[in-house]
Amino acid sequence: MKHLTSILFALILSTNAWALPPQIEADRLLLQAKTALDANDYEIAIQSFEKAAVLNVKMPDTFYFHFGKAYSGAKKWEKARAAYEQYLNQTGTRGKFYREALEGFNQADLEWTKAEKAYTDAMAKYTQEQNRYEANMRNCKTQEYDDYRKELEDRKERAWQKCQNYGKYGCMDGMSGSKALLEAAESASKRVWEFNEAPNTWCNKRYTAPSKPQR
């Protein structure tokens, strides 16, 4: 136990030894983000900006402008618009990238509006298809289900009747054609049993649920 405590204490000391002060860590992350932006690696840039944003240190005035560029590059338009808006609110008309921020905001706003419309249209179509699917499934489990079950029952009865027409032991005595009739009767019986046990499975094979659109 004493040995384990010593190991844990050493690990804590090691972790603390490598930890940078918040302001220096922020500078490191911003440098990392700039390198990623220059390489058009927008996801890495976003990750670096997000880590820097929670350090509770003062950021450069241009922080949210570059954050907005990273979000725009990744086509995350709603977040890009919010970042540009924050930059414009903080720096006003005298900001170093005032014009570029306005252009970025306008592009993000336009693309976000288009994306929202596309999503709204897709959801409307999905709702119609989902309502149709649910109606089909309800009908399938009632009328279609009953009709098909009766058809299977009739098929089973006809198969057994044909088999038994060979005589009392016609299904079993190996007479010509009786084996095929027996197999048909058993197959029909099995399908009736499977259908009664799992109507949802049968209905799901007839109707496919629509896929819900993602943002």
XYZ file of C-alpha atoms in Angstrom:
215
model
C 0.000 0.000 0.000
C 2.880 2.295 0.894
C 4.539 1.489 -2.442
C 1.339 2.280 -4.366
C 0.996 5.638 -2.588
C 4.559 6.541 -3.551
C 3.863 5.736 -7.198
C 0.706 7.872 -7.257
C 2.536 10.780 -5.606
C 5.328 10.535 -8.180
C 2.773 10.575 -11.013
C 1.116 13.686 -9.614
C 4.463 15.443 -9.359
C 5.331 14.392 -12.896
C 2.000 15.702 -14.248
C 2.384 19.023 -12.483
C 5.964 19.362 -13.701
C 4.778 19.274 -17.309
C 1.754 21.575 -16.838
C 2.145 25.050 -18.355
C 0.718 28.216 -16.799
C -2.679 29.073 -18.343
C -1.452 32.083 -20.336
C 1.483 30.173 -21.814
C -0.749 27.184 -22.559
C -3.157 29.546 -24.331
C -0.304 30.937 -26.444
C 0.781 27.405 -27.310
C -2.736 26.439 -28.374
C -3.161 29.595 -30.456
C 0.106 28.871 -32.252
C -1.100 25.333 -32.853
C -4.407 26.659 -34.178
C -2.660 29.102 -36.552
C -0.472 26.322 -37.950
C -3.560 24.170 -38.503
C -5.439 27.035 -40.174
C -2.536 27.687 -42.541
C -2.629 23.987 -43.476
C -6.453 24.088 -43.906
C -6.745 21.527 -41.099
C -9.868 23.119 -39.705
C -10.878 20.423 -37.216
C -7.496 20.577 -35.456
C -7.711 24.371 -35.431
C -11.183 24.218 -33.871
C -10.014 21.802 -31.188
C -7.110 24.121 -30.300
C -9.347 27.196 -30.169
C -11.898 25.395 -28.003
C -9.234 24.314 -25.514
C -7.830 27.841 -25.377
C -11.270 29.379 -24.854
C -11.832 27.570 -21.522
C -8.513 28.605 -19.929
C -10.008 31.817 -18.510
C -7.180 34.031 -19.726
C -7.294 37.172 -21.844
C -7.309 36.340 -25.538
C -6.089 38.529 -28.408
C -8.713 40.780 -29.983
C -8.512 38.677 -33.146
C -9.271 35.385 -31.351
C -12.905 35.051 -32.377
C -12.214 36.192 -35.931
C -9.792 33.299 -36.478
C -12.147 30.994 -34.573
C -14.862 31.979 -37.052
C -12.530 31.226 -39.977
C -11.899 27.735 -38.605
C -15.623 27.079 -38.221
C -16.286 28.415 -41.741
C -13.594 26.174 -43.177
C -15.248 23.191 -41.492
C -18.662 24.378 -42.805
C -20.035 24.705 -39.285
C -21.968 27.773 -40.258
C -24.005 28.429 -37.141
C -20.900 28.390 -34.921
C -18.972 30.433 -37.482
C -21.661 33.106 -37.456
C -21.610 33.211 -33.637
C -17.802 33.564 -33.567
C -17.795 36.395 -36.119
C -20.618 38.091 -34.225
C -18.636 37.927 -30.996
C -15.568 39.387 -32.696
C -17.601 42.262 -34.166
C -19.280 42.970 -30.827
C -15.950 43.038 -29.023
C -13.931 45.119 -31.498
C -16.594 47.226 -33.221
C -15.786 49.060 -36.445
C -12.136 49.543 -35.488
C -11.266 45.882 -35.410
C -8.276 44.806 -37.496
C -10.414 42.399 -39.517
C -13.653 44.386 -39.465
C -14.442 44.034 -43.174
C -13.319 40.405 -43.368
C -15.430 39.600 -40.309
C -18.492 41.200 -41.923
C -17.907 39.160 -45.071
C -17.402 35.996 -43.023
C -20.539 36.703 -41.005
C -22.589 37.270 -44.165
C -21.347 34.058 -45.754
C -21.956 32.046 -42.599
C -25.425 33.539 -42.194
C -26.312 32.776 -45.824
C -25.014 29.215 -45.701
C -26.673 28.562 -42.339
C -30.002 29.873 -43.677
C -29.721 27.605 -46.734
C -28.821 24.628 -44.560
C -31.764 25.290 -42.236
C -34.165 25.506 -45.176
C -32.826 22.272 -46.632
C -33.210 20.599 -43.247
C -36.741 21.956 -42.789
C -37.745 20.699 -46.244
C -36.157 17.314 -45.561
C -37.977 17.055 -42.235
C -41.305 17.897 -43.891
C -40.729 15.150 -46.458
C -39.646 12.756 -43.719
C -42.800 13.492 -41.710
C -44.998 12.707 -44.720
C -43.134 9.472 -45.414
C -43.203 8.499 -41.741
C -46.978 9.076 -41.539
C -47.455 6.991 -44.678
C -45.226 4.253 -43.289
C -47.086 4.148 -39.962
C -50.444 3.988 -41.769
C -49.168 1.151 -43.969
C -47.891 -0.736 -40.929
C -51.206 -0.346 -39.110
C -53.062 -1.602 -42.158
C -50.556 -4.390 -42.638
C -51.015 -5.645 -39.077
C -54.816 -5.670 -39.457
C -56.358 -6.160 -42.893
C -53.315 -7.306 -44.874
C -52.221 -9.500 -42.002
C -55.600 -11.208 -41.751
C -55.904 -11.642 -45.521
C -52.487 -13.199 -45.845
C -52.979 -15.421 -42.834
C -56.215 -16.756 -44.345
C -54.426 -17.328 -47.637
C -51.708 -19.291 -45.863
C -54.256 -21.316 -43.902
C -56.116 -22.163 -47.123
C -52.844 -23.085 -48.814
C -51.949 -25.357 -45.918
C -55.353 -27.067 -45.973
C -55.215 -27.621 -49.753
C -51.713 -29.060 -49.486
C -52.711 -31.519 -46.771
C -55.911 -32.442 -48.604
C -54.021 -33.258 -51.786
C -51.559 -35.299 -49.789
C -54.306 -37.246 -48.024
C -56.094 -37.947 -51.309
C -53.549 -40.686 -51.833
C -55.240 -42.628 -49.100
C -55.135 -42.958 -45.372
C -51.338 -43.160 -45.369
C -50.797 -41.352 -48.648
C -48.519 -38.716 -47.146
C -46.203 -41.291 -45.687
C -46.161 -44.413 -47.848
C -43.818 -43.212 -50.599
C -46.400 -43.334 -53.385
C -45.594 -41.358 -56.514
C -45.942 -37.640 -55.894
C -46.779 -37.966 -52.204
C -43.340 -36.816 -51.009
C -43.622 -33.508 -52.847
C -47.138 -33.009 -51.487
C -45.975 -33.768 -47.973
C -43.147 -31.250 -48.271
C -45.577 -28.638 -49.626
C -47.988 -29.244 -46.750
C -45.247 -29.035 -44.143
C -43.848 -25.876 -45.756
C -47.271 -24.216 -45.724
C -47.771 -25.195 -42.074
C -44.383 -23.739 -41.160
C -45.133 -20.450 -42.938
C -48.475 -20.163 -41.110
C -46.720 -20.704 -37.780
C -43.954 -18.197 -38.578
C -46.471 -15.623 -39.740
C -48.576 -15.961 -36.592
C -45.486 -15.704 -34.411
C -43.934 -12.664 -36.087
C -46.361 -10.421 -38.006
C -44.056 -7.429 -37.480
C -41.256 -9.200 -39.305
C -43.487 -9.855 -42.284
C -44.787 -6.283 -42.351
C -41.277 -4.850 -42.027
C -40.261 -6.764 -45.134
C -43.084 -5.119 -47.056
C -42.558 -1.579 -45.813
C -39.307 0.245 -45.012
C -39.207 2.994 -42.397
C -37.819 6.302 -43.749
C -34.504 7.617 -42.444
C -34.691 10.752 -40.314
C -32.566 13.574 -41.802
C -29.556 14.784 -39.830
C -28.426 18.376 -39.431
